[in-house]
Coordinates of C-alpha atoms in Angstrom, one line a residue:
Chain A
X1 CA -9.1 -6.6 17.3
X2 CA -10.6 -7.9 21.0
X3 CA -11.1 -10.9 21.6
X4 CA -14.8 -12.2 20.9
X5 CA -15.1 -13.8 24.3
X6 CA -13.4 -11.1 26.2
X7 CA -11.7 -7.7 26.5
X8 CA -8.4 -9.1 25.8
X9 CA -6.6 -8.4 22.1
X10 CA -7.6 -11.6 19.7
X11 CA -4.3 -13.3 18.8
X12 CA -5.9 -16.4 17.4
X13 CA -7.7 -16.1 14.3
X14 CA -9.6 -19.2 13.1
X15 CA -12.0 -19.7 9.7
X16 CA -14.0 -22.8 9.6
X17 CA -15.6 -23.8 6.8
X18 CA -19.1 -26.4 7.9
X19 CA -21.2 -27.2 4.8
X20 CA -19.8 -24.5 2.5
X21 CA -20.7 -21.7 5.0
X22 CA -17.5 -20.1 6.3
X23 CA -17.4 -19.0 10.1
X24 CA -14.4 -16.8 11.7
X25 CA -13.2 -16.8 14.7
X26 CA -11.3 -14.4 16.9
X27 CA -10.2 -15.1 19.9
X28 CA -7.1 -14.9 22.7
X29 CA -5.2 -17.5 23.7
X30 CA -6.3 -18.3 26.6
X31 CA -10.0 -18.8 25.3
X32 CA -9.0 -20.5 22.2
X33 CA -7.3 -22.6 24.5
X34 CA -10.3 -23.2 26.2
X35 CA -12.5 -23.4 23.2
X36 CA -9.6 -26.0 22.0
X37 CA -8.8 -24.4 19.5
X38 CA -5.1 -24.0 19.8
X39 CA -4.3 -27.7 20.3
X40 CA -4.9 -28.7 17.0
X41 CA -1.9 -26.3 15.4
X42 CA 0.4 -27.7 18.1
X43 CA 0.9 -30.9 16.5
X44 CA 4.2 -30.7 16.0
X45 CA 7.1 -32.6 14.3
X46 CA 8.0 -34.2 17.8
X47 CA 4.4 -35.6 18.7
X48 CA 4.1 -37.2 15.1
X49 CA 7.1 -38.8 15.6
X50 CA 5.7 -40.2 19.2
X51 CA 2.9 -41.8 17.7
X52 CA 5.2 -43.3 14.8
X53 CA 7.5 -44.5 18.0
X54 CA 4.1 -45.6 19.9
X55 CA 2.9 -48.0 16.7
X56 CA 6.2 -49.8 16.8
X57 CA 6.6 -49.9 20.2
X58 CA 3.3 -51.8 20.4
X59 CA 4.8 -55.8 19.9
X60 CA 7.7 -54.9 21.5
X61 CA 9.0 -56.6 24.4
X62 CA 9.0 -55.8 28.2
X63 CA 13.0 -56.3 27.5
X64 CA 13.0 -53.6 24.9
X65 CA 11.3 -51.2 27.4
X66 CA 13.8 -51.9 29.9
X67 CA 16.8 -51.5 28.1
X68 CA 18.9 -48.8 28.5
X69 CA 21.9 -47.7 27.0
X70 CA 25.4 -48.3 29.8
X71 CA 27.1 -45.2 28.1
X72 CA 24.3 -42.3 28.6
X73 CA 21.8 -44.0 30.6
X74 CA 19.0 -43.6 28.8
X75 CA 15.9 -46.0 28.7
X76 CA 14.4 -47.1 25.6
X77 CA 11.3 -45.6 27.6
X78 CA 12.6 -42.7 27.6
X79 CA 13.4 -41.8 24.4
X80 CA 9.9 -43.1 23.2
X81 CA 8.8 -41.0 25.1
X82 CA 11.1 -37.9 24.4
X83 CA 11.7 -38.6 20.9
X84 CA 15.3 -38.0 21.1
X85 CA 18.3 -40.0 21.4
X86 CA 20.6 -39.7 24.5
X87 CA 24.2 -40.5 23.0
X88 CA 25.6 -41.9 19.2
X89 CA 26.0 -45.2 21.1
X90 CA 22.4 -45.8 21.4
X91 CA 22.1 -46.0 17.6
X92 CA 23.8 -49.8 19.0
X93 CA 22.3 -50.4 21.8
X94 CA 18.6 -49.8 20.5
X95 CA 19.2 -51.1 16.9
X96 CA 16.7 -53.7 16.7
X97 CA 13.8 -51.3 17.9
X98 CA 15.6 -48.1 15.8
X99 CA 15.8 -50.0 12.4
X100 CA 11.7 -50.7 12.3
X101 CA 11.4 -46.8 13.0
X102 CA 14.1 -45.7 10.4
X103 CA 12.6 -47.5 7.5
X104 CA 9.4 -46.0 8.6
X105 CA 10.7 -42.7 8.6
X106 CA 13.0 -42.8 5.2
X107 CA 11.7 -46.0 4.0
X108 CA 15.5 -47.2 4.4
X109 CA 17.7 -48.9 7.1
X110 CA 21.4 -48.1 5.8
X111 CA 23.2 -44.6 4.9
X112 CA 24.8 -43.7 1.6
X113 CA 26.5 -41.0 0.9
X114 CA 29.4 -39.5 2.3
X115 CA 31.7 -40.9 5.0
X116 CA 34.1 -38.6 6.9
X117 CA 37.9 -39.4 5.8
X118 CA 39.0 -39.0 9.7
X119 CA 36.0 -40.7 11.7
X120 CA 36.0 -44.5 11.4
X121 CA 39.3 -45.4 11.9
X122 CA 38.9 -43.8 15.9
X123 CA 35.5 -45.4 16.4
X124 CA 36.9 -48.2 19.2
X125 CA 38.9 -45.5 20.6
X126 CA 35.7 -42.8 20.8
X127 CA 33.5 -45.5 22.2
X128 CA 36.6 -46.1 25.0
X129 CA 36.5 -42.1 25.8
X130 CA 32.5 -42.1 26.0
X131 CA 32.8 -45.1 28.9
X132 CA 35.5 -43.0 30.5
X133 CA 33.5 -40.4 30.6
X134 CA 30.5 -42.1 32.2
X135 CA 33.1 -43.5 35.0
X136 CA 33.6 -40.6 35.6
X137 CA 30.3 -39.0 35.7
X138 CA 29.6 -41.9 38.3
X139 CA 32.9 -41.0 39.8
X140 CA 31.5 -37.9 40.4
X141 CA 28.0 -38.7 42.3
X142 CA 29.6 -41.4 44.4
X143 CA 32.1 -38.7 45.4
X144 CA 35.1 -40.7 44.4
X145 CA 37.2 -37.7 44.0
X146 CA 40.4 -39.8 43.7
X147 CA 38.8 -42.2 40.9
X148 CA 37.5 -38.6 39.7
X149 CA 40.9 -37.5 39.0
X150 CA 42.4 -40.8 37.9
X151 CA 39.6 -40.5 35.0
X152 CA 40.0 -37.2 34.2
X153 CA 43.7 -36.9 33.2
X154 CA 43.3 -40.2 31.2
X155 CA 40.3 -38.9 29.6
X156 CA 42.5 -35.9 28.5
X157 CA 45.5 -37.9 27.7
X158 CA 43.5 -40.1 25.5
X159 CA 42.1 -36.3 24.0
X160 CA 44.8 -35.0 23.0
X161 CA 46.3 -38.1 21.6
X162 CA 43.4 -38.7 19.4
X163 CA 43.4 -34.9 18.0
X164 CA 44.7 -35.0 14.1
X165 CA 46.4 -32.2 13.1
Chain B
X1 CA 30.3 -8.6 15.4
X2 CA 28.9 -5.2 16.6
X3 CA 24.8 -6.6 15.7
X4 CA 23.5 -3.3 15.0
X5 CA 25.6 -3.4 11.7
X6 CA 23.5 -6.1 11.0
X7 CA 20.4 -4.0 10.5
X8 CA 22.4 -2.4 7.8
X9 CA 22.5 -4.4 5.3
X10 CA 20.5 -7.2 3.6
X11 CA 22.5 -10.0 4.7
X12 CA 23.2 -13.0 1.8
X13 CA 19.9 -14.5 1.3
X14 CA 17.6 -11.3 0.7
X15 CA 20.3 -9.8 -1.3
X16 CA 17.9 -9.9 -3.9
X17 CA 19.9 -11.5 -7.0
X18 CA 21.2 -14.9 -7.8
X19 CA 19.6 -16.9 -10.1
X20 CA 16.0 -16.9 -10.5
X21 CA 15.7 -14.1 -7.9
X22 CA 12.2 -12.9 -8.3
X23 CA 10.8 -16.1 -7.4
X24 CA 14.1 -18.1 -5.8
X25 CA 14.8 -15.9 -2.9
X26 CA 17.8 -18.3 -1.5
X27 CA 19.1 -22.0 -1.1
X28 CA 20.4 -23.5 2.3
X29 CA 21.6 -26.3 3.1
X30 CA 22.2 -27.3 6.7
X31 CA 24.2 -30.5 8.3
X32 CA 23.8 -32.0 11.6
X33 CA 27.0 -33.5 13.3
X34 CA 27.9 -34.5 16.7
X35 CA 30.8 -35.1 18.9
X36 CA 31.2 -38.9 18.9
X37 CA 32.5 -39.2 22.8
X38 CA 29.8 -37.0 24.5
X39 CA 26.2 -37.3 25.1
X40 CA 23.5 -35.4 22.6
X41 CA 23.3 -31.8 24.4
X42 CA 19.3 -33.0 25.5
X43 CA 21.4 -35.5 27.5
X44 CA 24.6 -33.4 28.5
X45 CA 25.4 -32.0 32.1
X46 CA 25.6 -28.5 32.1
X47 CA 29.4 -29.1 32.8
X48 CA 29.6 -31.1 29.7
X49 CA 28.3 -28.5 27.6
X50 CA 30.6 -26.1 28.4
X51 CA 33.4 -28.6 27.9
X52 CA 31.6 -28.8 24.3
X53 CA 31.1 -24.8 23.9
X54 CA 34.7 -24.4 24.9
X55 CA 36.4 -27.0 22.7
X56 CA 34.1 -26.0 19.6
X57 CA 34.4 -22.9 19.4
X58 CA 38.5 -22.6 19.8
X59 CA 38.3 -25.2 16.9
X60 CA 36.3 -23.3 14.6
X61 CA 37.2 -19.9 15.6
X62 CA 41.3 -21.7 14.5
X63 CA 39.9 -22.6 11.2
X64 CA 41.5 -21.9 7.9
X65 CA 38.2 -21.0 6.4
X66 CA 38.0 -17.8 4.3
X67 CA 36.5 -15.7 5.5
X68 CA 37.3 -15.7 9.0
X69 CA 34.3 -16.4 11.0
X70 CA 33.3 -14.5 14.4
X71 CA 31.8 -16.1 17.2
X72 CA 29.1 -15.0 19.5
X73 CA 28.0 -16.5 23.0
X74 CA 24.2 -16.6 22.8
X75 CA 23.8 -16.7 26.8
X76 CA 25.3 -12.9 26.8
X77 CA 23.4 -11.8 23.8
X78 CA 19.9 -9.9 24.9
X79 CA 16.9 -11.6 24.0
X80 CA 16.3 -8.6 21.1
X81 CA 20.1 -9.9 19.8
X82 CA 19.0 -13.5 20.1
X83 CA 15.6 -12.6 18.1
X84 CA 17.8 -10.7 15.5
X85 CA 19.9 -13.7 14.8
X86 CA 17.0 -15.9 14.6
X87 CA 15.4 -13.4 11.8
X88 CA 18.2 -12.9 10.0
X89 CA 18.1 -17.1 9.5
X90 CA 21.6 -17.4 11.4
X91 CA 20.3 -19.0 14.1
X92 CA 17.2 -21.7 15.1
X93 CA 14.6 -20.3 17.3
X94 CA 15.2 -23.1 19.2
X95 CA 19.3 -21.9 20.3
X96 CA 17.9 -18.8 20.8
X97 CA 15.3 -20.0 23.4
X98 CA 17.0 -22.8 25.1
X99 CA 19.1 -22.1 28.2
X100 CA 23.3 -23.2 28.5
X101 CA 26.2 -22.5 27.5
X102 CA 25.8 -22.2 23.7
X103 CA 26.8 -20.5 20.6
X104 CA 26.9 -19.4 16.7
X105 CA 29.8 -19.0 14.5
X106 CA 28.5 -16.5 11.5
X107 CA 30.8 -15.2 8.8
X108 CA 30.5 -11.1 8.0
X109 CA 28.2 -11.8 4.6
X110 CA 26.7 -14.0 6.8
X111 CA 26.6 -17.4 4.2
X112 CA 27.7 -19.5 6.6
X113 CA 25.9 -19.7 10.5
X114 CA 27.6 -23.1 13.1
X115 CA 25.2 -23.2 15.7
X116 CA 27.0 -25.1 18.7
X117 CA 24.5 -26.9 21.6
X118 CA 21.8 -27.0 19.6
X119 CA 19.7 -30.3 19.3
X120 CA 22.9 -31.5 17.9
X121 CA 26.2 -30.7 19.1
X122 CA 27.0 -28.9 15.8
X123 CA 24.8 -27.0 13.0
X124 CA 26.2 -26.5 10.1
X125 CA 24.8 -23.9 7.5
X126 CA 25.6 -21.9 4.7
X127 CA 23.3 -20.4 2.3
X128 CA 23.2 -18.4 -1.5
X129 CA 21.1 -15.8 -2.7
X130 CA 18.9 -17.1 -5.3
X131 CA 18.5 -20.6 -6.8
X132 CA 22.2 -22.3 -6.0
X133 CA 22.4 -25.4 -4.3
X134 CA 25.0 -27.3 -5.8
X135 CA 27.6 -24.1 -4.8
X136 CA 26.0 -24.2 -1.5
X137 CA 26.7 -28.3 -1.3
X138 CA 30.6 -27.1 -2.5
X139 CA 30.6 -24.1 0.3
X140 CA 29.5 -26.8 2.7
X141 CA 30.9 -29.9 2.1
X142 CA 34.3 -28.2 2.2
X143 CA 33.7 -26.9 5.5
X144 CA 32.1 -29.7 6.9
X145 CA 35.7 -31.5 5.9
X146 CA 37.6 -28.9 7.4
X147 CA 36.0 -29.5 10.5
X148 CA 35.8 -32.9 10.2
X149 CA 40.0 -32.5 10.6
X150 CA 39.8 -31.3 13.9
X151 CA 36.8 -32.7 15.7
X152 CA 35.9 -36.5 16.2
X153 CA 32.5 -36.6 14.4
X154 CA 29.7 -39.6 16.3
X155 CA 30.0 -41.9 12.6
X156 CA 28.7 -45.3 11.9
X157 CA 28.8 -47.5 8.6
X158 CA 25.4 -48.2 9.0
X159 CA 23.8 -45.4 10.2
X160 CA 25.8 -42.4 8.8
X161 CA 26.2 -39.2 10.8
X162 CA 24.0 -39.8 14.1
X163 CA 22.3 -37.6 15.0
X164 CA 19.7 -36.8 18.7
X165 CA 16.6 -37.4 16.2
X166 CA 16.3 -40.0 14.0
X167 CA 14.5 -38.2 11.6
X168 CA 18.2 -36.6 10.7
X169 CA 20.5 -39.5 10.9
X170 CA 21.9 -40.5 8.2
X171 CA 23.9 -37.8 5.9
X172 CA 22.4 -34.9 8.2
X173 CA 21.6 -32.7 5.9
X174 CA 18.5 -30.6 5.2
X175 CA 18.6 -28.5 2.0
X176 CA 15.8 -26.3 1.2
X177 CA 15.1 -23.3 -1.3
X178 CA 13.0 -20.4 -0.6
X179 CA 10.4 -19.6 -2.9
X180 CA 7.7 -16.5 -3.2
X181 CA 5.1 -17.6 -4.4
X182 CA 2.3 -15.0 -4.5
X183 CA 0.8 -15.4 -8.1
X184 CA -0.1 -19.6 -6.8
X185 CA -1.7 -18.2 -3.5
X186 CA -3.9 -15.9 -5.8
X187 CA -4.8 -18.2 -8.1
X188 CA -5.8 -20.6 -5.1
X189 CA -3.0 -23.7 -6.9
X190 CA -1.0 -23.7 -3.9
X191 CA -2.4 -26.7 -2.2
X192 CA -1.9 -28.4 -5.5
X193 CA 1.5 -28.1 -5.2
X194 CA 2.1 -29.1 -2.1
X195 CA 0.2 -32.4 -2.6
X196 CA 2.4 -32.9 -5.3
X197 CA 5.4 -32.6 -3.0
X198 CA 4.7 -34.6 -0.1
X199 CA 4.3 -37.1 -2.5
X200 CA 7.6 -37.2 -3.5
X201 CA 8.7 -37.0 0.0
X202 CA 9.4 -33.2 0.1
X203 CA 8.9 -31.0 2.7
X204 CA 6.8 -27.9 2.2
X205 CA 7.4 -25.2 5.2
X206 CA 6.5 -21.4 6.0
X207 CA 9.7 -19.0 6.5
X208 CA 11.0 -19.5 9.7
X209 CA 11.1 -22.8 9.3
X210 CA 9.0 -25.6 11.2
X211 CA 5.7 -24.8 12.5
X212 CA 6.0 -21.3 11.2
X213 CA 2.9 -20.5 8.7
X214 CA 3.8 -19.0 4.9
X215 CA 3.6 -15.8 5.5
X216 CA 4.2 -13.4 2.7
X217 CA 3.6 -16.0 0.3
X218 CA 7.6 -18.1 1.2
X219 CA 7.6 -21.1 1.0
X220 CA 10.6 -23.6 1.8
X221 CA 11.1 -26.7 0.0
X222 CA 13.2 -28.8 1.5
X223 CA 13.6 -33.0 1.5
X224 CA 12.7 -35.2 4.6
X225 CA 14.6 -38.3 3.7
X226 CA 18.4 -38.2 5.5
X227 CA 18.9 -42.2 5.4
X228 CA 19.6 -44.7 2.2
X229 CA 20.0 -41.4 -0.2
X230 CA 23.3 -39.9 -0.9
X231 CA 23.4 -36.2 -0.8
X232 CA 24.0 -35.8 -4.3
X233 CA 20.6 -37.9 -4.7
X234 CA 18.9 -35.4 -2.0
X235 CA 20.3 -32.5 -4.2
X236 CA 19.3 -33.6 -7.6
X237 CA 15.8 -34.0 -6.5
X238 CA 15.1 -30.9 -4.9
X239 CA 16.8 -29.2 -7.9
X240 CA 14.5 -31.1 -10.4
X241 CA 11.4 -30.3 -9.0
X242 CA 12.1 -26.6 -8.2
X243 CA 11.9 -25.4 -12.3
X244 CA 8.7 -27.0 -12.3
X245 CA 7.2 -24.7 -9.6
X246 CA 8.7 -21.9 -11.2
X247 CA 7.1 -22.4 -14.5
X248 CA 4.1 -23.0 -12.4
X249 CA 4.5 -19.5 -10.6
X250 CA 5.4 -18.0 -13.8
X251 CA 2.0 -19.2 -15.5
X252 CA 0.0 -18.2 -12.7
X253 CA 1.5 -15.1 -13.1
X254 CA 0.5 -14.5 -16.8
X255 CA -2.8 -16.0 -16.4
X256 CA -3.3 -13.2 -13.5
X257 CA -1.9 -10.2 -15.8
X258 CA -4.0 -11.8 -19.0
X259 CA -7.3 -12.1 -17.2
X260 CA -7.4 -9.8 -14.2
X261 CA -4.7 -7.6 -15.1
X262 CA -7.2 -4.7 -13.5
X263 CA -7.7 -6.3 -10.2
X264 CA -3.9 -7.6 -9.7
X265 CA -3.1 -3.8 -10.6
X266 CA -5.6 -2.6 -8.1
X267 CA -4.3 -5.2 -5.5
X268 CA -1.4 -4.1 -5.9
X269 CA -1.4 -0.3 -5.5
X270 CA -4.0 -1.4 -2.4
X271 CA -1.2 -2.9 -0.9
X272 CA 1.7 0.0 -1.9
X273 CA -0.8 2.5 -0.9
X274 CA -1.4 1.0 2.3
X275 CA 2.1 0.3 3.6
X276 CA 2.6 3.9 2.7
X277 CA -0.2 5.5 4.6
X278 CA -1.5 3.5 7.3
X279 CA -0.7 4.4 11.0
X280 CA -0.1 1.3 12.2
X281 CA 0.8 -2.1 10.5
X282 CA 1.3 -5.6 12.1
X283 CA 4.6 -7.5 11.0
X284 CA 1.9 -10.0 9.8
X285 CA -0.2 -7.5 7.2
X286 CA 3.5 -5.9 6.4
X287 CA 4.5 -9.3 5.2
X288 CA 1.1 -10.0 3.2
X289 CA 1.0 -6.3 2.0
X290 CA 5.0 -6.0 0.8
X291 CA 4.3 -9.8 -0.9
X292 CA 1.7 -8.1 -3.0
X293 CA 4.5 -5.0 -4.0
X294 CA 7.2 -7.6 -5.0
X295 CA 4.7 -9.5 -7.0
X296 CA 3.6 -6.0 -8.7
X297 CA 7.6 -4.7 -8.9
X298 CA 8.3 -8.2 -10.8
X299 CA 5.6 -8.2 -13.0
X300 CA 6.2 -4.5 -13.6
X301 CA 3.1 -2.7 -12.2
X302 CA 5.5 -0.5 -9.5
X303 CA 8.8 1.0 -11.1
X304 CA 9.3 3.2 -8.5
X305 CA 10.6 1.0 -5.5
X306 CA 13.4 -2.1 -6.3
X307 CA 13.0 -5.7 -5.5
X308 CA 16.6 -5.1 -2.8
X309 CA 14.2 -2.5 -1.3
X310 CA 11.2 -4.4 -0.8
X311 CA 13.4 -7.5 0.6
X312 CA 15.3 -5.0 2.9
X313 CA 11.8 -3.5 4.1
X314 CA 10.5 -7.8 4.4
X315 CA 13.3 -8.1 7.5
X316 CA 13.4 -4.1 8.7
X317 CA 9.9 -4.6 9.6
X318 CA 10.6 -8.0 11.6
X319 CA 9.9 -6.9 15.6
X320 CA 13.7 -7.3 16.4
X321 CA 15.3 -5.8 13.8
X322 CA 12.6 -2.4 13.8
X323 CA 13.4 -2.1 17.7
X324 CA 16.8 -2.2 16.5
X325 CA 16.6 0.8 13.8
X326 CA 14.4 2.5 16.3
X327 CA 17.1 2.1 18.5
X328 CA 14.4 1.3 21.6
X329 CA 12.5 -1.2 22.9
X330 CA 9.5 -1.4 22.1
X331 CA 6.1 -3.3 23.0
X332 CA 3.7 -4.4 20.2
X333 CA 1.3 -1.3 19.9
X334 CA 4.5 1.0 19.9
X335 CA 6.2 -1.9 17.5
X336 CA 3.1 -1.8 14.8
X337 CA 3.1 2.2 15.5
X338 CA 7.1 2.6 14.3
X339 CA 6.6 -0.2 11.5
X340 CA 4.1 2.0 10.1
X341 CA 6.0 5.2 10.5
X342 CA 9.2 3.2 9.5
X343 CA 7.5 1.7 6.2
X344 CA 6.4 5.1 5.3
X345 CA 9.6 6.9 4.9
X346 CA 11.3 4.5 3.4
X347 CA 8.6 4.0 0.6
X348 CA 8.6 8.2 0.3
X349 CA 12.5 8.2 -0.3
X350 CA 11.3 7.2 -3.5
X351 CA 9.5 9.0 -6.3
X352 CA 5.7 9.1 -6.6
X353 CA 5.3 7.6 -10.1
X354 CA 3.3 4.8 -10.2
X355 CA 3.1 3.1 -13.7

């Protein structure tokens, strides 16, 4: 099937129904872009939750917006704006603005259900490793080679310490 | 894995038995865990990443899990490779697309699929023919733990597994059951049915998954909620609601055979007719046509072509896997040419009694 506004093959197909009396149309992307049609189906799971982020972000603080997170370096900003999350320890450092948006999204703020037998007891020691790393990353784009090194065999020292089995 | 072998054979969730097979086609469930001293891979260097690839997969190629699972690279995979994975529900369309180091660990029945670097540093799946997710939870759970011995998994009290969206934190898990629903289409109840699910929080989604529109009448139910609801609470309600849509189907069904038995019948042998004649047939009208023959094989309308058959034919006909059997690439006038070709012999092979 062409398009209905040019020679090109129709790849969009859309039926609307005004008052009862059903119209189709057919049409190729880049018309149906242009006729807007295609921007409606490209709502998709990541701009709804924007606009759930946007609505709470709303009465926040300039100090929320500014905050950023010391182990990955994301800005709260950013992940608004993004709508994912940068490293675990953000779930900390944006707590107060992640809780709002959690019991939005599953009408709850805590988890139940099951806890890995290995995980908790390393948690100080995984945080430790995640600040190594970002030492290290800064190691790296200062060009602090020796500091580079220093981090890197501790990193793996701590690594291979913290490996069960 | 050699992937052409794939192409052979049905893989676990069109198999075309397990419980409640003609309208429960499979379960899956899927959980979403994460290294706890690295960044979320949206975040990660590439050099990070392939720290992640690297350490990963030696873990899970080293694990004791029966059976062994094989593990493929995606950046060395063609894109038609990629695209068969992604068909074959081993892999997200999203690791197939993305760019960096990268990579899925599939068993050979190809239950359970570990994407690594994909939104989350680790996907875990595994998935049953038919209507089973409590042995899918077992399957699962078990591996999760087995992993779990060797790899330091981002954990908090509070906040469960975390996870690079918030909309899976929690336990991380999305399970989900794939329906065919053609008799609730007909009969124009669909939307009915979904209503009734979002209510309850549930998920209703087309066959590849997000954004991906129902086509050939399947449906996946799956939950939304990941925080402040166990998994065994997750599980029990998706497996409560599901009998009810079957009966649903079911009626549908018998209210179609009672009061337009002619024009199903007619539908149907439209549809067989077509997909054995027509010279060329796009992976969309396959899908609609070959929902139409299952519906008629199931309610016994067609007894000369079997439900395996008909699900084979649903993922031969995909534009991956056909360029694959036609051993070529192919562009999407060739593609629809072969599908039609393709569809044809295979629905000759058998006899020409039509009941």
């Amino acid at each position: 099937m062409k398009c209905q506004s040019c020679e090109e093959p129709a790849t969009v197909h859309v039926t609307n129904i005004v008052n009862g009396h059903k119209r189709e149309s057919h049409l190729c992307k880049s018309c149906a872009e242009k006729q807007q049609f295609l921007k409606h189906q490209e709502l998709n799971l990541s701009a709804i939750l924007q606009t759930v982020i946007g609505q709470h972000i709303g009465p926040m603080t300039d100090e929320l917006s500014r905050l950023t997170c010391p182990s990955c370096g994301i800005k709260y900003m950013e992940f608004k704006a993004g709508g994912r999350l940068g490293c675990p320890n953000d779930y900390r450092v944006f707590q107060s603005a992640l809780e709002p948006l959690l019991e939005k999204i599953h009408r709850s703020r805590r988890h139940v259900g099951k806890v890995p037998p290995h995980a908790t007891k390393n948690a100080a020691r995984q945080a430790e490793l995640m600040d190594f790393r970002n030492q290290l990353r800064q190691a790296v784009e200062t060009e602090a080679y020796e500091e580079a090194a220093r981090l890197r065999d501790l990193i793996r020292q701590k690594e291979t310490a913290d490996e069960p089995g | 894995m050699n992937l052409d072998s794939l192409t052979q054979n049905n893989g676990e969730w069109l198999r075309g038995n397990g419980p409640e097979a003609d309208i429960v086609i499979s379960s899956r469930i899927r959980l979403a865990r994460n290294l706890s001293s690295y960044p979320f891979s949206n975040r990660g260097s590439a050099h990070q990443k392939a720290e992640i690839e690297t350490s990963l997969r030696d873990r899970l190629t080293r694990l004791d899990f029966m059976p062994r699972l094989e593990y493929l690279m995606l950046p060395g995979l063609s894109s038609i490779d990629r695209q068969l994975l992604v068909e074959r529900q081993l892999i997200s369309r999203e690791l197939a697309n993305t760019e960096g180091p990268r990579g899925v660990a599939v068993c050979p029945q190809e239950t359970v699929s570990i994407m690594i670097n994909e939104e989350d540093h680790l996907r875990l799946q595994v998935m049953r023919s038919g209507f089973a997710l409590d042995e899918a939870w077992q399957d699962i759970d078990r591996l999760d733990d087995q992993i779990e011995q060797r790899v330091n998994y981002a954990f908090s009290e509070e906040f469960g597994y975390l996870t690079a969206c918030p909309t899976n934190v929690g336990t991380g898990m999305r399970s989900s059951v794939m329906l065919h629903l053609p008799a609730l289409v007909l009969t124009k109840q669909i939307e009915k049915v979904f209503r009734a699910l979002q209510k309850i929080n549930l998920a209703v989604r087309g066959l590849y998954g997000e954004g991906s529109r129902a086509s050939g009448d399947f449906y996946q139910i799956s939950n939304q909620v990941t925080l402040g609801k166990s998994e065994t609470t997750i599980l029990t309600e998706i497996r409560e609601v599901i009998p009810q849509i079957i009966s649903y189907e079911r009626q549908a069904r018998s209210t179609l055979t009672r009061e337009s038995r002619q024009a199903l019948h007619d539908r149907v042998r439209r549809a067989y007719g077509t997909l054995k004649n027509a010279m060329m047939m796009t992976s969309e009208e396959t899908m609609d046509l070959l929902s139409s023959v299952r519906l008629g094989v199931n309610l016994g309308l067609i007894e000369d072509v079997s439900i395996p058959t008909v699900n084979e034919l649903f993922i031969h006909t995909q534009p991956a896997h056909l360029q694959k059997l036609m051993g070529a690439a192919l562009d999407g006038e060739e593609r629809n040419a072969a599908r039609a070709r393709y569809l044809s012999s295979r629905l000759r092979e058998n006899g020409p009694h039509l009941n």
